Coordinates of C-alpha atoms and ligand atoms in Angstrom, one line a residue:
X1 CA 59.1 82.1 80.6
X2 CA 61.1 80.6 83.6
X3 CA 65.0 81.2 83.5
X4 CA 68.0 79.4 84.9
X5 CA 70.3 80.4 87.8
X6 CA 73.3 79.1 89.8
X7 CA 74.7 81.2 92.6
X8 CA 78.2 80.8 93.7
X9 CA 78.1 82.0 97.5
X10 CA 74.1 81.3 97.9
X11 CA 74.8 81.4 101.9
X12 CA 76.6 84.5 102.0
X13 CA 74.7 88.2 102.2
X14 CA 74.8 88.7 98.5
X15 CA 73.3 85.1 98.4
X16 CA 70.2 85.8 100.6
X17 CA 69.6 88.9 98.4
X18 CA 69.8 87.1 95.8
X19 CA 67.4 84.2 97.2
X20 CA 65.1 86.4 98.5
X21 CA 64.3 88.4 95.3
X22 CA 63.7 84.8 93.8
X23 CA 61.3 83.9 96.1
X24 CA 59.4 86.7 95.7
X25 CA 59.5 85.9 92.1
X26 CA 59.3 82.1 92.4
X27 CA 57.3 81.2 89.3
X28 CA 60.1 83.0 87.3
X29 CA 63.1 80.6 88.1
X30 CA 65.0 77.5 87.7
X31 CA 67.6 77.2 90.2
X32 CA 70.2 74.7 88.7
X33 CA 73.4 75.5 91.1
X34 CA 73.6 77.0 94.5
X35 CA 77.5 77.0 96.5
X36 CA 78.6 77.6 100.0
X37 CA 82.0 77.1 101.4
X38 CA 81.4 75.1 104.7
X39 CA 77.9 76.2 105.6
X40 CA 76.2 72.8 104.4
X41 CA 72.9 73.0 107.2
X42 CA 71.7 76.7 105.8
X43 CA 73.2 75.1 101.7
X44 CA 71.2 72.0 101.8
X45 CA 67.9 74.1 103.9
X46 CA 68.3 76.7 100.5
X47 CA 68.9 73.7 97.9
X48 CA 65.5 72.7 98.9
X49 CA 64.3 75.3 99.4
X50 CA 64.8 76.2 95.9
X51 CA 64.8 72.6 94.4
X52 CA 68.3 72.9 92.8
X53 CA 69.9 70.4 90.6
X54 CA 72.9 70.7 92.5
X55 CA 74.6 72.0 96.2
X56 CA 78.3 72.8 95.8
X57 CA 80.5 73.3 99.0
X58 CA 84.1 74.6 98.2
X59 CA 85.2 72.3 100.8
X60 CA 85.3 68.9 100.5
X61 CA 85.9 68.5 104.1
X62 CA 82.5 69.6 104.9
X63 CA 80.7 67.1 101.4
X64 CA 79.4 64.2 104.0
X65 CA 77.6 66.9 106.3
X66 CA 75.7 68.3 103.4
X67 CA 75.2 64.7 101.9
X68 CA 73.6 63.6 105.3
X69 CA 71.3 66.7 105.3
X70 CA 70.2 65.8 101.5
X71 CA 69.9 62.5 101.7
X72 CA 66.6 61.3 100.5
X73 CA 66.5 63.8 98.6
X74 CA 66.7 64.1 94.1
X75 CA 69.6 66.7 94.8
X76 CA 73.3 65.8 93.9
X77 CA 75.7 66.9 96.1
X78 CA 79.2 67.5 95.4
X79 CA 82.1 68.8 96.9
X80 CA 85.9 71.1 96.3
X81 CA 87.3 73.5 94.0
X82 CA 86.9 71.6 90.8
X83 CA 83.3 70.2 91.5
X84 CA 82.9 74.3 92.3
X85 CA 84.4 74.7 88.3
X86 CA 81.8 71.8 87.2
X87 CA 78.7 73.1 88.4
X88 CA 79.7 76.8 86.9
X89 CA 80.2 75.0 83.6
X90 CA 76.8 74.0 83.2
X91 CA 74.7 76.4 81.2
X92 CA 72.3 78.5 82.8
X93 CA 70.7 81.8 81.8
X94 CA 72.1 83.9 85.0
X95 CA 75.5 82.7 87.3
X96 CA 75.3 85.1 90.5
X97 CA 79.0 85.3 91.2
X98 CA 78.6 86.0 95.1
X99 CA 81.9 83.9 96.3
X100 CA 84.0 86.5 98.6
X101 CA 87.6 86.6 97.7
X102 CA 89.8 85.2 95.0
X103 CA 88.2 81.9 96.1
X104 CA 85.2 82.8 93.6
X105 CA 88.2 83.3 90.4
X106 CA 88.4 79.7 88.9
X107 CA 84.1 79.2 88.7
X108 CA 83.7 82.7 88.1
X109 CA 86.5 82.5 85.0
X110 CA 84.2 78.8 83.9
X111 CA 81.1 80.6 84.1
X112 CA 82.3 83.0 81.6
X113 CA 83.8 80.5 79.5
X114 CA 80.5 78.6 79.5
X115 CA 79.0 81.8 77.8
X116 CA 76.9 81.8 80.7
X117 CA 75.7 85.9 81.8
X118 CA 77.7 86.4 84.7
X119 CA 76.1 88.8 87.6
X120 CA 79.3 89.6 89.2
X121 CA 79.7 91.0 92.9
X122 CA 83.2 88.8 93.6
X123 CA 85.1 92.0 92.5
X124 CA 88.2 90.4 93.9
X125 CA 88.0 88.4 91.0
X126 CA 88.0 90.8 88.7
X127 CA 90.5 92.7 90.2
X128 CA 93.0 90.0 90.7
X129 CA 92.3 88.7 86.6
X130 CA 92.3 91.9 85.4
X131 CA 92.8 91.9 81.6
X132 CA 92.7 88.0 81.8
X133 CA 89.1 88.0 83.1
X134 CA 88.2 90.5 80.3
X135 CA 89.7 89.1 77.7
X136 CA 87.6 86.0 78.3
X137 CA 84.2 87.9 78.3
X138 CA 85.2 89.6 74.7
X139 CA 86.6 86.0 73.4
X140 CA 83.5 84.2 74.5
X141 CA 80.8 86.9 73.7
X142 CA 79.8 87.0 77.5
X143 CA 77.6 89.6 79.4
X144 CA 79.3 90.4 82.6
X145 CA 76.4 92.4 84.7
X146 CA 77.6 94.5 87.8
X147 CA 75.9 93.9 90.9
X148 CA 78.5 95.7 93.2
X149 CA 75.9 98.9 93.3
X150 CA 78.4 101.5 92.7
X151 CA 79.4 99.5 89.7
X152 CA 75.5 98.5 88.6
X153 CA 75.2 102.6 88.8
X154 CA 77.5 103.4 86.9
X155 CA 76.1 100.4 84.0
X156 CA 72.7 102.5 84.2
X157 CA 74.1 105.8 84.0
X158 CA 76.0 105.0 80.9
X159 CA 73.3 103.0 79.2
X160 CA 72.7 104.1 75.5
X161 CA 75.4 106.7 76.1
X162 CA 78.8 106.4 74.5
X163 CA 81.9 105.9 76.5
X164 CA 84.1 108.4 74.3
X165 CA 81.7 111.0 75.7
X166 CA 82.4 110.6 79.4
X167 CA 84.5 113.1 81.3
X168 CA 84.3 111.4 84.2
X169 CA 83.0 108.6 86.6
X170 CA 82.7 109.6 90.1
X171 CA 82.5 106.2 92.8
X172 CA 81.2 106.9 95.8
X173 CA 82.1 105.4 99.5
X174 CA 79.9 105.9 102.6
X175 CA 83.7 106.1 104.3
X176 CA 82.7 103.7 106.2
X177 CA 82.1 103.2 110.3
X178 CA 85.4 104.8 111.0
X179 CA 85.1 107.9 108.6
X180 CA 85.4 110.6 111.2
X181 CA 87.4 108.9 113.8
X182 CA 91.3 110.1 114.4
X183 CA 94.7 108.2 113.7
X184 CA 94.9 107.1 117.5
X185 CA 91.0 106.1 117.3
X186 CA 92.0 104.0 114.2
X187 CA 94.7 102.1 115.7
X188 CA 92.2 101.0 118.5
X189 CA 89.7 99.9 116.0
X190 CA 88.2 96.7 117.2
X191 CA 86.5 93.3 114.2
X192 CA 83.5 94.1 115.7
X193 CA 83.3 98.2 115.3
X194 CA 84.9 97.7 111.8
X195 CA 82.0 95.0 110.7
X196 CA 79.3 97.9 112.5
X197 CA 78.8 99.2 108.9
X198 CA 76.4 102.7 109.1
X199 CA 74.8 102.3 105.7
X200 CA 75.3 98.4 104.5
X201 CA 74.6 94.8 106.2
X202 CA 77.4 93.0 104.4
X203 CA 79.5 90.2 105.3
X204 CA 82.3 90.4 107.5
X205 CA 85.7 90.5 105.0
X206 CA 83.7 93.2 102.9
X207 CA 82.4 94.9 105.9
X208 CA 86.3 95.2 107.1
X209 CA 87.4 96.5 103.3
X210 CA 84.7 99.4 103.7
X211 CA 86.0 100.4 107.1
X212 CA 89.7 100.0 105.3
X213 CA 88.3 101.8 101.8
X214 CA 90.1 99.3 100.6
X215 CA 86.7 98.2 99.4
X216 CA 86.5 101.5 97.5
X217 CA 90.4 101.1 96.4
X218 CA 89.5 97.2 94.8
X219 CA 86.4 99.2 93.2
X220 CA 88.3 101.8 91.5
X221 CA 90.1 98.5 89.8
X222 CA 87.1 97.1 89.2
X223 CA 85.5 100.0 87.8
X224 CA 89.2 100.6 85.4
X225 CA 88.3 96.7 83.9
X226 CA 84.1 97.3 83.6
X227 CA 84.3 100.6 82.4
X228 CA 87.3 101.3 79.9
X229 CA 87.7 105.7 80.1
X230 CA 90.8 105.0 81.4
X231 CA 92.1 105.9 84.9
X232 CA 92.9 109.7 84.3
X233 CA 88.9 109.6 84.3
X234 CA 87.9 107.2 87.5
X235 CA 87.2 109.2 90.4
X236 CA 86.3 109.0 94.5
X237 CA 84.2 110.7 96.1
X238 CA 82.7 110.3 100.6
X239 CA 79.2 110.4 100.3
X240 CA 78.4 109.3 103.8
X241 CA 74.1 108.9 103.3
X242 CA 74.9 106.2 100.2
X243 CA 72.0 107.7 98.1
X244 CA 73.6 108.3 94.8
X245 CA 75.2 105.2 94.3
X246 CA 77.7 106.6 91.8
X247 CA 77.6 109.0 88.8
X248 CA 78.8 109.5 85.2
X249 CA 79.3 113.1 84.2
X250 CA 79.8 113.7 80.1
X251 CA 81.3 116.0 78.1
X252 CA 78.5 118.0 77.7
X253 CA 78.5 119.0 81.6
X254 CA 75.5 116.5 82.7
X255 CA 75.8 114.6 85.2
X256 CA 73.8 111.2 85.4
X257 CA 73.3 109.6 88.8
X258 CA 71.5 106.6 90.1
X259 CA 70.0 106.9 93.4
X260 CA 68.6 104.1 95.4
X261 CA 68.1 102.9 99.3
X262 CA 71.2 100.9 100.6
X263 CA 69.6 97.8 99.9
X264 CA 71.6 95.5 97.8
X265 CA 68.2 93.6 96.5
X266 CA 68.6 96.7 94.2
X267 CA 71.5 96.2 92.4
X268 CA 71.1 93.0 92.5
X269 CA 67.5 92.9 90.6
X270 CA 68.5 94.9 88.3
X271 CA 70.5 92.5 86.7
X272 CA 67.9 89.8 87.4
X273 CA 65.8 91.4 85.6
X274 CA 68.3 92.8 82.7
X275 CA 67.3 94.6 80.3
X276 CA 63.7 95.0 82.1
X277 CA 62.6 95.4 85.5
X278 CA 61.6 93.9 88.1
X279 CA 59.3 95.1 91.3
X280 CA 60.9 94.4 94.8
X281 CA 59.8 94.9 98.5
X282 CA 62.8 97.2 99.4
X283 CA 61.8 100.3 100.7
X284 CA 61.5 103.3 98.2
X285 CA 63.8 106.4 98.8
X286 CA 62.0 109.3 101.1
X287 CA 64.3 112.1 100.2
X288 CA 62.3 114.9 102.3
X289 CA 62.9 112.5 105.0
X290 CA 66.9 112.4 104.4
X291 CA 66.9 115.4 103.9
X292 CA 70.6 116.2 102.9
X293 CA 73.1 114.8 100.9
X294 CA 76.8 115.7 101.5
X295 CA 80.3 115.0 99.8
X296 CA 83.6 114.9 101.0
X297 CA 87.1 114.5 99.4
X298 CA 88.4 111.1 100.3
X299 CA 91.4 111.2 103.3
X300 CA 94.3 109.0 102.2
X301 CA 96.6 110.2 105.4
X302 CA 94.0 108.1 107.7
X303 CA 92.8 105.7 104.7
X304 CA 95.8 105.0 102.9
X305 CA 94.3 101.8 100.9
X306 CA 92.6 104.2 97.8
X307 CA 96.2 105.4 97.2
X308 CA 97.4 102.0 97.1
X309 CA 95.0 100.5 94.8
X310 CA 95.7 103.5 92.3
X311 CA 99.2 103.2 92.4
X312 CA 98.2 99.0 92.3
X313 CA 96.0 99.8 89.1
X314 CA 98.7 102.2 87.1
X315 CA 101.5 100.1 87.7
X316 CA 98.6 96.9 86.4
X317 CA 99.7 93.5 85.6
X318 CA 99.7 91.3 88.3
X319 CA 100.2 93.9 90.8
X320 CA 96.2 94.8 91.2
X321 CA 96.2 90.9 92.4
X322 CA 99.2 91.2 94.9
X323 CA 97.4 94.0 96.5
X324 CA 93.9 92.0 96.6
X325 CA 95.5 88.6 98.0
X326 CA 97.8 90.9 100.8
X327 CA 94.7 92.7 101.9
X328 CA 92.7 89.4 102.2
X329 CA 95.4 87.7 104.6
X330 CA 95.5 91.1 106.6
X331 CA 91.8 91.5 106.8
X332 CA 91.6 87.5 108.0
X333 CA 94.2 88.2 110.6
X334 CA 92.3 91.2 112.0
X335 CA 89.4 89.2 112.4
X336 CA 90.8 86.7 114.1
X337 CA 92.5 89.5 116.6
X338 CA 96.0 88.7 115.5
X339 CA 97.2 92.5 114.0
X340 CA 95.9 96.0 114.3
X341 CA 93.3 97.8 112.2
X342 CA 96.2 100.4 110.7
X343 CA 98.6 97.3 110.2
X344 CA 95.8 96.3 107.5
X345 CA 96.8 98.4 104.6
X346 CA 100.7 98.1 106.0
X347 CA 100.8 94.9 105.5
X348 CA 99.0 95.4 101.9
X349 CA 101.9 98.4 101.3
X350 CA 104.4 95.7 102.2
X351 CA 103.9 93.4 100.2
X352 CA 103.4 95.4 97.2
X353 CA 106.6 96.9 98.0
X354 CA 108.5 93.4 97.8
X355 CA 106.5 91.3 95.1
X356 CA 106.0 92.3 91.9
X357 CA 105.5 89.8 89.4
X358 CA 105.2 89.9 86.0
X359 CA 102.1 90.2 83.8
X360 CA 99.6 87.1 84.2
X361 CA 98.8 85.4 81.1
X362 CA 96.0 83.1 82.0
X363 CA 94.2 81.9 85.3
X364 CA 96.8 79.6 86.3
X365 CA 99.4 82.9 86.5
X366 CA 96.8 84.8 88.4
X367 CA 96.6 82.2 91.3
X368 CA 100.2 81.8 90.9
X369 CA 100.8 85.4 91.5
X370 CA 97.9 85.2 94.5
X371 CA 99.3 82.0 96.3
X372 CA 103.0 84.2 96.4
X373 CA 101.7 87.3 97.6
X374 CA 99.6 85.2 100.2
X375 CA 102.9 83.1 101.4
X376 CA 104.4 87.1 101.7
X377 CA 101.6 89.0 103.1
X378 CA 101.6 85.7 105.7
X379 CA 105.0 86.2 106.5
X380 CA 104.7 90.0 107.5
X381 CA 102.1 88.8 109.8
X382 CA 104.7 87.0 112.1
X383 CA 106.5 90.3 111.6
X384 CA 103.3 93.2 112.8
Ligands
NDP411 P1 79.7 86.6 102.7 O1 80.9 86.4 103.6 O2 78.5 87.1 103.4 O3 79.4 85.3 101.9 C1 80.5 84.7 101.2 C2 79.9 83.5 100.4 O4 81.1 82.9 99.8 C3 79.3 82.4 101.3 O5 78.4 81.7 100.6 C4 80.5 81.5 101.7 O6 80.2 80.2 102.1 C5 81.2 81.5 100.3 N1 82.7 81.3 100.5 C6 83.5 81.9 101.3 N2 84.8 81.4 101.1 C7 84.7 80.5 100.1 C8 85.7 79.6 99.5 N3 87.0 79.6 99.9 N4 85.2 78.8 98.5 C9 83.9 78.8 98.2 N5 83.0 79.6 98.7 C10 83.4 80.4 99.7 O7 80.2 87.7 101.6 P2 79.2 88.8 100.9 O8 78.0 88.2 100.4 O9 79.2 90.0 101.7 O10 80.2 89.2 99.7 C11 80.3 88.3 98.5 C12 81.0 89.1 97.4 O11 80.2 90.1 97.0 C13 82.3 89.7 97.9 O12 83.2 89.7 96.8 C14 82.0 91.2 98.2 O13 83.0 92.0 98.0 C15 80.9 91.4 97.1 N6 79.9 92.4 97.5 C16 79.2 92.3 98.6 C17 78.2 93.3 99.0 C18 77.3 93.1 100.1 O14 76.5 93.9 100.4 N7 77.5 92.0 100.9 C19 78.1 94.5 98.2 C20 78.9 94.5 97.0 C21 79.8 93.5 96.7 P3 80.0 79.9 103.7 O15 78.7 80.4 104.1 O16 80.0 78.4 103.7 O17 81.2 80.5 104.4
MG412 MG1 80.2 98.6 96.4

């Protein structure tokens, strides 16, 4: 039996995953949405590719260039943030939520309203909604399935096991391109060494966050919402080969890990496929090849941002959101050459130090809280 998909971020790296799994497995799918921000050429090449109903680019600006390379075609094409909200509104078996940043909140938040199962990468998101993202999925009955794999490992591990029964749940991080380089090494980190990721080909904002651990920080919130054991029982661990993706250990003193090559078209299948399987072409583990597997307590004197999004997750509310939307107007400045590598989780530091809002209630709070701390963050820039 064919299913339905949209994908919010189609032209992004989760996106091609995501694509190229379903071409593999073509007979299997109905693509009803697929969404880019500006990338019209490579939405409108996938959209018929795919035979969507429907290309979505966040941008209006950039709706003619993806009309003109439709046209005379059956596809609709629309364009902006709420035509983004309409197409994740219409009902579909699986909605890939792939959009980077808290761009991807206001579909991903309709998706879940729809009822529709919601494979969720965009952990910005969820860690900028927080309780007002899950409070959604429980009101409207929804499946939200990880595809973040430290997140889907963590799912597997604790299928047909019983939360209450978990002593802890152990992330780990690769550390990232910069894990053994010094403070004076750090502060001359260049975009393009950060994006150099050892283990992961990722796109360039996540890429940053991993060289950061920020990216591990946002997934210890993200982890908190998915997996209620409560903080006390969320832990990090360096795991530079990114074999074990992460691991529950239980009361009992087992362990469960999942294990997999660093190819998100794992993850990502896995909910695809939920609750079966599906075969891929990655390449299987060869553990005689690797060899080894080490561990190593995570440094927060070089990588301050896994302190921050701790302290960002206890203190909850809309802080967890402050810290996401500061980060994201750092990282984008880094890129674009404008502040140092080590001014990235300063500026995130700062700006939790000055803002803190109260408790969002609904979406419109959460991007209220996000458009402040991005006005904030924006203003330290002129500042670093
Ligand atoms: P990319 O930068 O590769 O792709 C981002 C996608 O989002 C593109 O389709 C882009 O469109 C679209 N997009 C960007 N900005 C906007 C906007 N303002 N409005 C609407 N659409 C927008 O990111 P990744 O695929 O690497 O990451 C996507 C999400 O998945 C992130 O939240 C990331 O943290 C998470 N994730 C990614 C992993 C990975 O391996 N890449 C692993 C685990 C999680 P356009 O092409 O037009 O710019
Ligand atoms: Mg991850």
């Amino acid at each position: 039996m064919t299913r339905s998909i949209s994908i919010f971020g189609a032209t992004g790296s989760i996106g091609d995953s995501t694509l190229d799994l379903i071409r593999h497995d073509r007979a299997n799918w109905n693509v009803v949405a697929l969404s880019a921000n500006c990338s019209a050429e490579k939405l409108a090449k996938l959209a018929i590719e795919f035979d969507a109903q429907i290309a979505v680019v966040g941008d209006e600006a950039c709706l003619p260039e993806l009309r003109q390379h439709l046209s005379g075609t059956q596809i609709e094409a629309a364009g902006g943030a709420q035509a983004l909200c309409d197409a994740a509104a219409r009902p579909v078996d699986l909605a890939v939520a792939a959009i980077v940043g808290c761009a991807g909140l206001a579909p991903t938040m309709r998706a879940i309203e729809q009822g529709n199962t919601v494979a969720l990468a965009n952990k910005e998101a969820l860690v900028s909604a927080g309780e007002v993202m899950t409070r959604l999925v429980a009101q409207h009955g929804t499946t939200l399935l990880p595809v973040d794999s430290e997140h889907n490992a963590i799912f597997q591990c604790l299928e047909g096991n019983n939360l209450d029964d978990v002593r802890w749940i152990t992330l780990t991080a690769s550390g990232g391109p910069f894990r053994t380089k010094t403070m004076a090494e750090l502060e001359a980190a260049t975009p393009a060494q950060a994006v150099a990721h050892p283990n992961w080909d990722m796109g360039a904002k996540i890429s940053v966050d991993s060289a950061t651990m920020m990216n591990k920080g946002l997934e210890f919130i993200e982890a908190f919402h998915l997996f209620p054991v409560g903080l006390d029982r969320l832990r990090i661990i360096v795991h530079p080969q990114s074999i074990i993706h992460s691991m529950v250990e239980y009361r009992d003193g087992s362990t469960l890990a999942q294990l997999g090559p660093s190819d998100m078209r794992v993850p990502i299948a896995s909910t695809l496929a939920y609750p079966a399987r599906m075969d891929t072409t990655c390449q299987p583990l060869d553990l005689a090849t690797i060899g080894n597997l080490s561990f190593f307590a995570p440094d927060e004197e070089r990588f301050p941002a896994t302190r921050l999004a701790r302290e960002a997750a206890h203190a909850g509310g809309g802080t967890p959101a402050v810290l996401n939307a500061a980060n994201e107007v750092a990282v984008a400045a880094f890129l674009a050459g404008q502040i140092r590598f080590t001014q990235i989780s300063a500026i995130a530091a700062r700006t939790l130090d000055t803002y803190v809002p109260p408790a969002p209630q609904s979406l419109g709070d959460v991007l209220a809280v996000d458009a402040e701390a991005r006005a904030r963050a924006g203003e330290m820039l002129e500042i670093a």
